[in-house]
PDB file of C-alpha atoms in Angstrom:
ATOM      1  CA  UNK F   2      13.356  10.685  13.741  1.00  0.00           C
ATOM      2  CA  UNK F   3      10.452   8.220  13.802  1.00  0.00           C
ATOM      3  CA  UNK F   4      10.006   6.405  10.489  1.00  0.00           C
ATOM      4  CA  UNK F   5       6.809   6.625   8.442  1.00  0.00           C
ATOM      5  CA  UNK F   6       4.408   3.740   7.924  1.00  0.00           C
ATOM      6  CA  UNK F   7       1.030   3.459   6.219  1.00  0.00           C
ATOM      7  CA  UNK F   8      -1.568   2.846   8.976  1.00  0.00           C
ATOM      8  CA  UNK F   9      -3.761  -0.170   8.189  1.00  0.00           C
ATOM      9  CA  UNK F  10      -6.738  -1.979   9.672  1.00  0.00           C
ATOM     10  CA  UNK F  11      -7.187  -5.710  10.343  1.00  0.00           C
ATOM     11  CA  UNK F  12      -7.962  -6.376   6.659  1.00  0.00           C
ATOM     12  CA  UNK F  13      -4.864  -4.488   5.418  1.00  0.00           C
ATOM     13  CA  UNK F  14      -6.878  -1.476   4.224  1.00  0.00           C
ATOM     14  CA  UNK F  15      -5.002   1.811   4.464  1.00  0.00           C
ATOM     15  CA  UNK F  16      -6.570   4.207   6.964  1.00  0.00           C
ATOM     16  CA  UNK F  17      -6.904   7.472   5.071  1.00  0.00           C
ATOM     17  CA  UNK F  18      -8.801  10.555   6.262  1.00  0.00           C
ATOM     18  CA  UNK F  19     -10.707  11.969   3.305  1.00  0.00           C
ATOM     19  CA  UNK F  20     -12.896  15.040   3.099  1.00  0.00           C
ATOM     20  CA  UNK F  21     -16.206  13.411   2.142  1.00  0.00           C
ATOM     21  CA  UNK F  22     -17.070  16.347  -0.102  1.00  0.00           C
ATOM     22  CA  UNK F  23     -14.040  15.576  -2.294  1.00  0.00           C
ATOM     23  CA  UNK F  24     -12.413  12.207  -1.646  1.00  0.00           C
ATOM     24  CA  UNK F  25      -8.933  13.044  -2.884  1.00  0.00           C
ATOM     25  CA  UNK F  26      -5.551  13.403  -1.211  1.00  0.00           C
ATOM     26  CA  UNK F  27      -1.988  13.780  -2.457  1.00  0.00           C
ATOM     27  CA  UNK F  28       0.898  11.984  -0.762  1.00  0.00           C
ATOM     28  CA  UNK F  29       4.533  13.028  -1.270  1.00  0.00           C
ATOM     29  CA  UNK F  30       6.864  10.153  -0.533  1.00  0.00           C
ATOM     30  CA  UNK F  31      10.580   9.650  -0.006  1.00  0.00           C
ATOM     31  CA  UNK F  32      11.247   5.961   0.640  1.00  0.00           C
ATOM     32  CA  UNK F  33      14.200   6.795   2.893  1.00  0.00           C
ATOM     33  CA  UNK F  34      11.657   8.210   5.375  1.00  0.00           C
ATOM     34  CA  UNK F  35       9.773   4.916   5.690  1.00  0.00           C
ATOM     35  CA  UNK F  36      10.422   2.156   8.181  1.00  0.00           C
ATOM     36  CA  UNK F  37      13.052  -0.186   6.669  1.00  0.00           C
ATOM     37  CA  UNK F  38      13.049   1.985   3.546  1.00  0.00           C
ATOM     38  CA  UNK F  39       9.836   0.770   1.928  1.00  0.00           C
ATOM     39  CA  UNK F  40       6.073   1.306   1.988  1.00  0.00           C
ATOM     40  CA  UNK F  41       4.464  -1.486   3.990  1.00  0.00           C
ATOM     41  CA  UNK F  42       1.881  -3.827   2.455  1.00  0.00           C
ATOM     42  CA  UNK F  43      -1.608  -2.332   2.212  1.00  0.00           C
ATOM     43  CA  UNK F  44      -4.585  -1.981  -0.079  1.00  0.00           C
ATOM     44  CA  UNK F  45      -6.923   0.878  -0.875  1.00  0.00           C
ATOM     45  CA  UNK F  46     -10.603   1.029  -1.790  1.00  0.00           C
ATOM     46  CA  UNK F  47      -9.514   3.906  -4.009  1.00  0.00           C
ATOM     47  CA  UNK F  48      -7.247   4.496  -7.026  1.00  0.00           C
ATOM     48  CA  UNK F  49      -3.576   5.442  -6.668  1.00  0.00           C
ATOM     49  CA  UNK F  50      -1.754   7.218  -9.521  1.00  0.00           C
ATOM     50  CA  UNK F  51       1.958   7.762  -8.833  1.00  0.00           C
ATOM     51  CA  UNK F  52       4.651   9.737 -10.670  1.00  0.00           C
ATOM     52  CA  UNK F  53       8.313   9.019  -9.959  1.00  0.00           C
ATOM     53  CA  UNK F  54      10.316  12.230  -9.474  1.00  0.00           C
ATOM     54  CA  UNK F  55      13.775  10.896  -8.488  1.00  0.00           C
ATOM     55  CA  UNK F  56      15.443   7.490  -8.603  1.00  0.00           C
ATOM     56  CA  UNK F  57      13.395   4.359  -9.239  1.00  0.00           C
ATOM     57  CA  UNK F  58      11.033   2.072  -7.334  1.00  0.00           C
ATOM     58  CA  UNK F  59       9.995  -1.529  -7.488  1.00  0.00           C
ATOM     59  CA  UNK F  60       6.222  -1.883  -7.364  1.00  0.00           C
ATOM     60  CA  UNK F  61       5.029  -5.155  -5.806  1.00  0.00           C
ATOM     61  CA  UNK F  62       1.390  -6.129  -6.266  1.00  0.00           C
ATOM     62  CA  UNK F  63       1.292  -9.516  -4.556  1.00  0.00           C
ATOM     63  CA  UNK F  64       3.523 -11.752  -6.705  1.00  0.00           C
ATOM     64  CA  UNK F  65       3.900  -9.212  -9.537  1.00  0.00           C
ATOM     65  CA  UNK F  66       6.936  -6.911  -9.642  1.00  0.00           C
ATOM     66  CA  UNK F  67       7.666  -3.913 -11.880  1.00  0.00           C
ATOM     67  CA  UNK F  68      10.495  -1.366 -11.893  1.00  0.00           C
ATOM     68  CA  UNK F  69       9.402   2.222 -12.529  1.00  0.00           C
ATOM     69  CA  UNK F  70      12.010   4.982 -12.916  1.00  0.00           C
ATOM     70  CA  UNK F  71      12.000   8.795 -12.757  1.00  0.00           C
ATOM     71  CA  UNK F  72       9.883  10.297 -15.522  1.00  0.00           C
ATOM     72  CA  UNK F  73       7.480   7.348 -15.530  1.00  0.00           C
ATOM     73  CA  UNK F  74       4.384   6.512 -13.516  1.00  0.00           C
ATOM     74  CA  UNK F  75       2.024   3.746 -12.484  1.00  0.00           C
ATOM     75  CA  UNK F  76      -1.441   3.302 -11.086  1.00  0.00           C
ATOM     76  CA  UNK F  77      -2.868   0.605  -8.853  1.00  0.00           C
ATOM     77  CA  UNK F  78      -6.472  -0.490  -8.959  1.00  0.00           C
ATOM     78  CA  UNK F  79      -8.648  -0.632  -5.817  1.00  0.00           C
ATOM     79  CA  UNK F  80      -8.459  -3.655  -3.549  1.00  0.00           C
ATOM     80  CA  UNK F  81      -5.031  -5.056  -4.451  1.00  0.00           C
ATOM     81  CA  UNK F  82      -2.328  -5.566  -1.837  1.00  0.00           C
ATOM     82  CA  UNK F  83       0.834  -3.719  -2.775  1.00  0.00           C
ATOM     83  CA  UNK F  84       4.170  -2.464  -1.470  1.00  0.00           C
ATOM     84  CA  UNK F  85       6.680   0.065  -2.862  1.00  0.00           C
ATOM     85  CA  UNK F  86      10.432  -0.422  -2.462  1.00  0.00           C
ATOM     86  CA  UNK F  87      13.580   1.222  -3.866  1.00  0.00           C
ATOM     87  CA  UNK F  88      14.815  -0.372  -7.062  1.00  0.00           C
ATOM     88  CA  UNK F  89      18.216  -2.078  -6.727  1.00  0.00           C
ATOM     89  CA  UNK F  90      21.110   0.245  -7.516  1.00  0.00           C
ATOM     90  CA  UNK F  91      19.262   3.471  -6.669  1.00  0.00           C
ATOM     91  CA  UNK F  92      20.107   5.453  -3.545  1.00  0.00           C
ATOM     92  CA  UNK F  93      16.983   7.585  -3.703  1.00  0.00           C
ATOM     93  CA  UNK F  94      13.335   7.105  -4.596  1.00  0.00           C
ATOM     94  CA  UNK F  95      10.961  10.060  -4.448  1.00  0.00           C
ATOM     95  CA  UNK F  96       7.479  10.260  -5.920  1.00  0.00           C
ATOM     96  CA  UNK F  97       4.019  11.677  -5.378  1.00  0.00           C
ATOM     97  CA  UNK F  98       0.709   9.829  -5.433  1.00  0.00           C
ATOM     98  CA  UNK F  99      -2.818  10.996  -6.191  1.00  0.00           C
ATOM     99  CA  UNK F 100      -5.243   8.882  -4.125  1.00  0.00           C
ATOM    100  CA  UNK F 101      -8.912   9.305  -4.992  1.00  0.00           C
ATOM    101  CA  UNK F 102     -12.282   7.587  -5.063  1.00  0.00           C
ATOM    102  CA  UNK F 103     -13.449   6.392  -8.517  1.00  0.00           C
ATOM    103  CA  UNK F 104     -16.613   8.472  -8.195  1.00  0.00           C
ATOM    104  CA  UNK F 105     -14.482  11.511  -9.003  1.00  0.00           C
ATOM    105  CA  UNK F 106     -14.086   9.973 -12.469  1.00  0.00           C
ATOM    106  CA  UNK F 107     -17.637   8.934 -13.256  1.00  0.00           C
ATOM    107  CA  UNK F 108     -19.975  10.790 -10.921  1.00  0.00           C
ATOM    108  CA  UNK F 109     -22.895   8.605  -9.877  1.00  0.00           C
ATOM    109  CA  UNK F 110     -22.810   4.798  -9.830  1.00  0.00           C
ATOM    110  CA  UNK F 111     -24.218   3.307 -13.032  1.00  0.00           C
ATOM    111  CA  UNK F 112     -23.557   6.423 -15.108  1.00  0.00           C
ATOM    112  CA  UNK F 113     -22.543   6.361 -18.767  1.00  0.00           C
ATOM    113  CA  UNK F 114     -19.037   7.469 -17.827  1.00  0.00           C
ATOM    114  CA  UNK F 115     -18.615   4.574 -15.400  1.00  0.00           C
ATOM    115  CA  UNK F 116     -19.618   2.074 -18.080  1.00  0.00           C
ATOM    116  CA  UNK F 117     -17.626   3.694 -20.903  1.00  0.00           C
ATOM    117  CA  UNK F 118     -14.386   4.719 -19.169  1.00  0.00           C
ATOM    118  CA  UNK F 119     -14.048   3.086 -15.756  1.00  0.00           C
ATOM    119  CA  UNK F 120     -15.523  -0.420 -16.086  1.00  0.00           C
ATOM    120  CA  UNK F 121     -13.395  -1.453 -19.110  1.00  0.00           C
ATOM    121  CA  UNK F 122     -10.218  -1.067 -17.040  1.00  0.00           C
ATOM    122  CA  UNK F 123     -11.706  -2.615 -13.885  1.00  0.00           C
ATOM    123  CA  UNK F 124     -13.167  -5.581 -15.754  1.00  0.00           C
ATOM    124  CA  UNK F 125      -9.831  -6.618 -17.270  1.00  0.00           C
ATOM    125  CA  UNK F 126      -8.807  -7.630 -13.699  1.00  0.00           C
ATOM    126  CA  UNK F 127      -5.298  -6.209 -14.058  1.00  0.00           C
ATOM    127  CA  UNK F 128      -4.000  -5.000 -10.677  1.00  0.00           C
ATOM    128  CA  UNK F 129      -1.736  -2.213 -11.962  1.00  0.00           C
ATOM    129  CA  UNK F 130      -0.599  -0.390 -15.098  1.00  0.00           C
ATOM    130  CA  UNK F 131       2.634   1.444 -15.925  1.00  0.00           C
ATOM    131  CA  UNK F 132       2.805   4.481 -18.201  1.00  0.00           C
ATOM    132  CA  UNK F 133       6.124   5.692 -19.602  1.00  0.00           C
ATOM    133  CA  UNK F 134       7.257   9.253 -20.222  1.00  0.00           C
ATOM    134  CA  UNK F 135       8.849   8.258 -23.523  1.00  0.00           C
ATOM    135  CA  UNK F 136       5.536   7.129 -25.038  1.00  0.00           C
ATOM    136  CA  UNK F 137       3.937   9.644 -27.394  1.00  0.00           C
ATOM    137  CA  UNK F 138       0.440   9.277 -25.943  1.00  0.00           C
ATOM    138  CA  UNK F 139       1.570  10.204 -22.414  1.00  0.00           C
ATOM    139  CA  UNK F 140       2.877  13.685 -23.313  1.00  0.00           C
ATOM    140  CA  UNK F 141      -0.392  15.233 -22.069  1.00  0.00           C
ATOM    141  CA  UNK F 142      -0.532  13.162 -18.893  1.00  0.00           C
ATOM    142  CA  UNK F 143       2.585  14.169 -16.973  1.00  0.00           C
ATOM    143  CA  UNK F 144       2.094  17.983 -17.171  1.00  0.00           C
ATOM    144  CA  UNK F 145      -1.488  17.542 -15.946  1.00  0.00           C
ATOM    145  CA  UNK F 146      -0.472  15.364 -12.986  1.00  0.00           C
ATOM    146  CA  UNK F 147       2.434  17.686 -12.169  1.00  0.00           C
ATOM    147  CA  UNK F 148       0.010  20.633 -12.082  1.00  0.00           C
ATOM    148  CA  UNK F 149      -2.067  18.869  -9.442  1.00  0.00           C
ATOM    149  CA  UNK F 150       1.071  18.061  -7.460  1.00  0.00           C
ATOM    150  CA  UNK F 151       2.313  21.652  -7.665  1.00  0.00           C
ATOM    151  CA  UNK F 152      -0.985  23.139  -6.446  1.00  0.00           C
ATOM    152  CA  UNK F 153      -1.744  20.802  -3.537  1.00  0.00           C
ATOM    153  CA  UNK F 154      -2.884  21.223  -0.775  1.00  0.00           C
ATOM    154  CA  UNK F 155      -5.247  23.790  -2.310  1.00  0.00           C
ATOM    155  CA  UNK F 156      -8.837  23.019  -1.254  1.00  0.00           C
ATOM    156  CA  UNK F 157     -10.613  25.754  -3.170  1.00  0.00           C
ATOM    157  CA  UNK F 158     -13.614  24.886  -5.375  1.00  0.00           C
ATOM    158  CA  UNK F 159     -11.651  26.003  -8.440  1.00  0.00           C
ATOM    159  CA  UNK F 160      -8.757  23.634  -7.659  1.00  0.00           C
ATOM    160  CA  UNK F 161     -11.105  20.731  -6.994  1.00  0.00           C
ATOM    161  CA  UNK F 162     -13.007  21.287 -10.226  1.00  0.00           C
ATOM    162  CA  UNK F 163      -9.823  21.478 -12.298  1.00  0.00           C
ATOM    163  CA  UNK F 164      -8.388  18.416 -10.518  1.00  0.00           C
ATOM    164  CA  UNK F 165     -11.519  16.433 -11.333  1.00  0.00           C
ATOM    165  CA  UNK F 166     -11.274  17.456 -14.993  1.00  0.00           C
ATOM    166  CA  UNK F 167      -7.591  16.488 -15.076  1.00  0.00           C
ATOM    167  CA  UNK F 168      -8.247  13.068 -13.550  1.00  0.00           C
ATOM    168  CA  UNK F 169     -11.061  12.453 -16.026  1.00  0.00           C
ATOM    169  CA  UNK F 170      -8.850  13.494 -18.964  1.00  0.00           C
ATOM    170  CA  UNK F 171      -5.976  11.311 -17.748  1.00  0.00           C
ATOM    171  CA  UNK F 172      -8.274   8.337 -17.197  1.00  0.00           C
ATOM    172  CA  UNK F 173      -9.723   8.669 -20.704  1.00  0.00           C
ATOM    173  CA  UNK F 174      -6.174   8.444 -22.075  1.00  0.00           C
ATOM    174  CA  UNK F 175      -5.499   5.390 -19.907  1.00  0.00           C
ATOM    175  CA  UNK F 176      -8.659   3.691 -21.171  1.00  0.00           C
ATOM    176  CA  UNK F 177      -7.727   4.409 -24.771  1.00  0.00           C
ATOM    177  CA  UNK F 178      -4.087   3.300 -24.580  1.00  0.00           C
ATOM    178  CA  UNK F 179      -3.482   0.808 -21.760  1.00  0.00           C
ATOM    179  CA  UNK F 180      -6.071  -1.903 -22.210  1.00  0.00           C
ATOM    180  CA  UNK F 181      -3.889  -3.766 -24.692  1.00  0.00           C
ATOM    181  CA  UNK F 182      -1.073  -4.160 -22.121  1.00  0.00           C
ATOM    182  CA  UNK F 183      -0.514  -7.852 -21.481  1.00  0.00           C
ATOM    183  CA  UNK F 184       0.054  -8.733 -17.854  1.00  0.00           C
ATOM    184  CA  UNK F 185      -0.778 -11.891 -15.970  1.00  0.00           C
ATOM    185  CA  UNK F 186      -4.197 -11.435 -14.399  1.00  0.00           C
ATOM    186  CA  UNK F 187      -4.391 -11.711 -10.637  1.00  0.00           C
ATOM    187  CA  UNK F 188      -6.986 -14.341  -9.806  1.00  0.00           C
ATOM    188  CA  UNK F 189      -9.551 -13.458  -7.151  1.00  0.00           C
ATOM    189  CA  UNK F 190      -8.921 -16.758  -5.376  1.00  0.00           C
ATOM    190  CA  UNK F 191      -5.245 -15.837  -4.843  1.00  0.00           C
ATOM    191  CA  UNK F 192      -6.296 -12.562  -3.263  1.00  0.00           C
ATOM    192  CA  UNK F 193      -8.696 -14.396  -0.956  1.00  0.00           C
ATOM    193  CA  UNK F 194      -6.080 -17.020  -0.058  1.00  0.00           C
ATOM    194  CA  UNK F 195      -3.357 -14.573   0.945  1.00  0.00           C
ATOM    195  CA  UNK F 196      -5.857 -12.445   2.885  1.00  0.00           C
ATOM    196  CA  UNK F 197      -6.977 -15.596   4.698  1.00  0.00           C
ATOM    197  CA  UNK F 198      -3.375 -16.282   5.716  1.00  0.00           C
ATOM    198  CA  UNK F 199      -2.908 -12.704   6.883  1.00  0.00           C
ATOM    199  CA  UNK F 200      -6.194 -12.731   8.802  1.00  0.00           C
ATOM    200  CA  UNK F 201      -5.060 -15.853  10.687  1.00  0.00           C
ATOM    201  CA  UNK F 202      -1.764 -14.180  11.643  1.00  0.00           C
ATOM    202  CA  UNK F 203      -3.623 -11.068  12.825  1.00  0.00           C
ATOM    203  CA  UNK F 204      -6.026 -13.143  14.908  1.00  0.00           C
ATOM    204  CA  UNK F 205      -3.337 -15.273  16.576  1.00  0.00           C
ATOM    205  CA  UNK F 206      -0.363 -12.871  16.801  1.00  0.00           C
ATOM    206  CA  UNK F 207      -0.524 -12.890  20.624  1.00  0.00           C
ATOM    207  CA  UNK F 208      -0.006 -16.655  20.749  1.00  0.00           C
ATOM    208  CA  UNK F 209       3.082 -18.764  20.153  1.00  0.00           C
ATOM    209  CA  UNK F 210       3.248 -19.140  16.389  1.00  0.00           C
ATOM    210  CA  UNK F 211       2.513 -22.559  14.925  1.00  0.00           C
ATOM    211  CA  UNK F 212       3.274 -23.043  11.237  1.00  0.00           C
ATOM    212  CA  UNK F 213       1.417 -26.363  11.354  1.00  0.00           C
ATOM    213  CA  UNK F 214      -1.755 -24.654  12.609  1.00  0.00           C
ATOM    214  CA  UNK F 215      -1.501 -21.928   9.978  1.00  0.00           C
ATOM    215  CA  UNK F 216      -0.970 -24.439   7.171  1.00  0.00           C
ATOM    216  CA  UNK F 217      -3.872 -26.536   8.399  1.00  0.00           C
ATOM    217  CA  UNK F 218      -6.100 -23.448   8.516  1.00  0.00           C
ATOM    218  CA  UNK F 219      -5.580 -22.826   4.779  1.00  0.00           C
ATOM    219  CA  UNK F 220      -5.356 -26.524   3.796  1.00  0.00           C
ATOM    220  CA  UNK F 221      -1.746 -26.345   2.610  1.00  0.00           C
ATOM    221  CA  UNK F 222       1.426 -28.167   3.533  1.00  0.00           C
ATOM    222  CA  UNK F 223       3.869 -26.240   5.710  1.00  0.00           C
ATOM    223  CA  UNK F 224       6.445 -25.937   2.907  1.00  0.00           C
ATOM    224  CA  UNK F 225       3.799 -24.876   0.410  1.00  0.00           C
ATOM    225  CA  UNK F 226       2.443 -22.338   2.878  1.00  0.00           C
ATOM    226  CA  UNK F 227       5.881 -20.771   3.380  1.00  0.00           C
ATOM    227  CA  UNK F 228       6.649 -20.681  -0.347  1.00  0.00           C
ATOM    228  CA  UNK F 229       3.263 -19.202  -1.218  1.00  0.00           C
ATOM    229  CA  UNK F 230       3.454 -16.458   1.422  1.00  0.00           C
ATOM    230  CA  UNK F 231       6.974 -15.467   0.335  1.00  0.00           C
ATOM    231  CA  UNK F 232       5.944 -15.474  -3.333  1.00  0.00           C
ATOM    232  CA  UNK F 233       2.896 -13.300  -2.744  1.00  0.00           C
ATOM    233  CA  UNK F 234       4.221 -10.933  -0.070  1.00  0.00           C
ATOM    234  CA  UNK F 235       7.955 -10.769  -0.845  1.00  0.00           C
ATOM    235  CA  UNK F 236       8.722 -11.467   2.813  1.00  0.00           C
ATOM    236  CA  UNK F 237       8.615 -14.553   5.001  1.00  0.00           C
ATOM    237  CA  UNK F 238       5.800 -15.376   7.409  1.00  0.00           C
ATOM    238  CA  UNK F 239       8.191 -14.792  10.314  1.00  0.00           C
ATOM    239  CA  UNK F 240       9.199 -11.363   8.994  1.00  0.00           C
ATOM    240  CA  UNK F 241       5.589 -10.339   8.518  1.00  0.00           C
ATOM    241  CA  UNK F 242       4.512 -11.562  11.951  1.00  0.00           C
ATOM    242  CA  UNK F 243       7.382  -9.699  13.600  1.00  0.00           C
ATOM    243  CA  UNK F 244       6.402  -6.462  11.832  1.00  0.00           C
ATOM    244  CA  UNK F 245       2.787  -6.868  12.875  1.00  0.00           C
ATOM    245  CA  UNK F 246       3.638  -7.627  16.503  1.00  0.00           C
ATOM    246  CA  UNK F 247       5.909  -4.593  16.678  1.00  0.00           C
ATOM    247  CA  UNK F 248       3.192  -2.353  15.224  1.00  0.00           C
ATOM    248  CA  UNK F 249       0.771  -3.607  17.872  1.00  0.00           C
ATOM    249  CA  UNK F 250       3.379  -3.033  20.579  1.00  0.00           C
ATOM    250  CA  UNK F 251       3.920   0.535  19.380  1.00  0.00           C
ATOM    251  CA  UNK F 252       0.172   1.194  19.616  1.00  0.00           C
ATOM    252  CA  UNK F 253       0.100  -0.091  23.211  1.00  0.00           C
ATOM    253  CA  UNK F 254       3.135   1.994  24.127  1.00  0.00           C
ATOM    254  CA  UNK F 255       1.286   5.075  22.859  1.00  0.00           C
ATOM    255  CA  UNK F 256      -2.097   4.425  24.470  1.00  0.00           C
ATOM    256  CA  UNK F 257      -1.710   2.240  27.568  1.00  0.00           C
ATOM    257  CA  UNK F 258       0.048   2.366  30.936  1.00  0.00           C
ATOM    258  CA  UNK F 259       1.183  -1.258  30.728  1.00  0.00           C
ATOM    259  CA  UNK F 260       4.775  -2.096  31.578  1.00  0.00           C
ATOM    260  CA  UNK F 261       7.269  -3.092  28.882  1.00  0.00           C
ATOM    261  CA  UNK F 262       7.078  -6.708  30.106  1.00  0.00           C
ATOM    262  CA  UNK F 263       3.280  -6.718  29.910  1.00  0.00           C
ATOM    263  CA  UNK F 264       3.293  -5.237  26.421  1.00  0.00           C
ATOM    264  CA  UNK F 265       5.828  -7.811  25.239  1.00  0.00           C
ATOM    265  CA  UNK F 266       3.637 -10.605  26.588  1.00  0.00           C
ATOM    266  CA  UNK F 267       0.444  -9.184  25.042  1.00  0.00           C
ATOM    267  CA  UNK F 268       1.999  -8.872  21.586  1.00  0.00           C
ATOM    268  CA  UNK F 269       3.402 -12.386  21.337  1.00  0.00           C
ATOM    269  CA  UNK F 270       6.975 -11.889  22.565  1.00  0.00           C
ATOM    270  CA  UNK F 271       7.970 -14.540  25.107  1.00  0.00           C
ATOM    271  CA  UNK F 272      11.354 -12.883  25.697  1.00  0.00           C
ATOM    272  CA  UNK F 273      11.415  -9.238  26.837  1.00  0.00           C
ATOM    273  CA  UNK F 274      15.053  -8.750  25.833  1.00  0.00           C
ATOM    274  CA  UNK F 275      14.288  -9.933  22.297  1.00  0.00           C
ATOM    275  CA  UNK F 276      11.284  -7.576  22.147  1.00  0.00           C
ATOM    276  CA  UNK F 277      13.416  -4.607  23.204  1.00  0.00           C
ATOM    277  CA  UNK F 278      16.127  -5.538  20.694  1.00  0.00           C
ATOM    278  CA  UNK F 279      13.668  -5.879  17.773  1.00  0.00           C
ATOM    279  CA  UNK F 280      11.751  -2.734  18.700  1.00  0.00           C
ATOM    280  CA  UNK F 281      14.938  -0.706  18.829  1.00  0.00           C
ATOM    281  CA  UNK F 282      16.049  -2.139  15.492  1.00  0.00           C
ATOM    282  CA  UNK F 283      12.749  -1.027  13.937  1.00  0.00           C
ATOM    283  CA  UNK F 284      12.350   2.425  15.498  1.00  0.00           C
ATOM    284  CA  UNK F 285      15.879   3.402  16.481  1.00  0.00           C
ATOM    285  CA  UNK F 286      14.881   3.827  20.140  1.00  0.00           C
ATOM    286  CA  UNK F 287      13.930   1.585  23.064  1.00  0.00           C
ATOM    287  CA  UNK F 288      10.272   0.858  23.927  1.00  0.00           C
ATOM    288  CA  UNK F 289      10.659   2.938  27.106  1.00  0.00           C
ATOM    289  CA  UNK F 290      11.932   5.950  25.162  1.00  0.00           C
ATOM    290  CA  UNK F 291       9.211   5.475  22.545  1.00  0.00           C
ATOM    291  CA  UNK F 292       6.504   5.455  25.232  1.00  0.00           C
ATOM    292  CA  UNK F 293       7.938   8.560  26.900  1.00  0.00           C
ATOM    293  CA  UNK F 294       7.901  10.403  23.561  1.00  0.00           C
ATOM    294  CA  UNK F 295       4.545   9.232  22.210  1.00  0.00           C
ATOM    295  CA  UNK F 296       2.305   8.125  25.085  1.00  0.00           C
ATOM    296  CA  UNK F 297      -1.004   9.966  25.188  1.00  0.00           C
TER     297      UNK F 297
END
């Protein structure tokens, strides 16, 4: 079975199809169903509130890491790169995530509710928050979020209205109880720097990789560049570039009539045998079999 992966654009934004009349979706996730067992790096222009149902996950938001176990939850603010992986020692990790536009919380931009409930959390520049089931103030939160999870994918007006009320109630509790959490703030310049590195890799993935050129592009030494990328992304530059090249190859296999050799060349692989080996390791099947199954 083909593994799941969050589709992303050139700037690492997740590609999500919302109904513009109610920009909300619910995602049910089992990390064993994802490629290599984890959710690939991405960011959202929306809010993600997740509840862990089984096992435990490690939440990575750039260089920050947090373990969240069953019965607890977390939410990630818009615009921050993040990845979800199984926590060490756990064989399973299942959770559901409510993904929604902030306007569901405050209505129109500039409203009283935006200033009173949404901006205080945004302005503290904290990329994510964790809320625990054992805390007294969260006893109202989990039943509300579970209700939404149990009733999706209902699209009726009644469900949407109740979901909006639930999200507003939950957010009010977050604003009242989470702002005193002390976490290292994620500087905007670090976000820009890592996105600059990623943009360079995306632009030059078809070429032979040059660490010296990449380091020069961001005005860093080669060693510093490697250390910084690994610190922020929890994977090496080589690992990331390989993943990106393979994702581009998969897209070509689905949509073009190019040969396997041509696709390998166009996605930065100078050795066809190596391309076939890496593609099979990622997907479980050869590029030829993948094209036969998925080509449009």
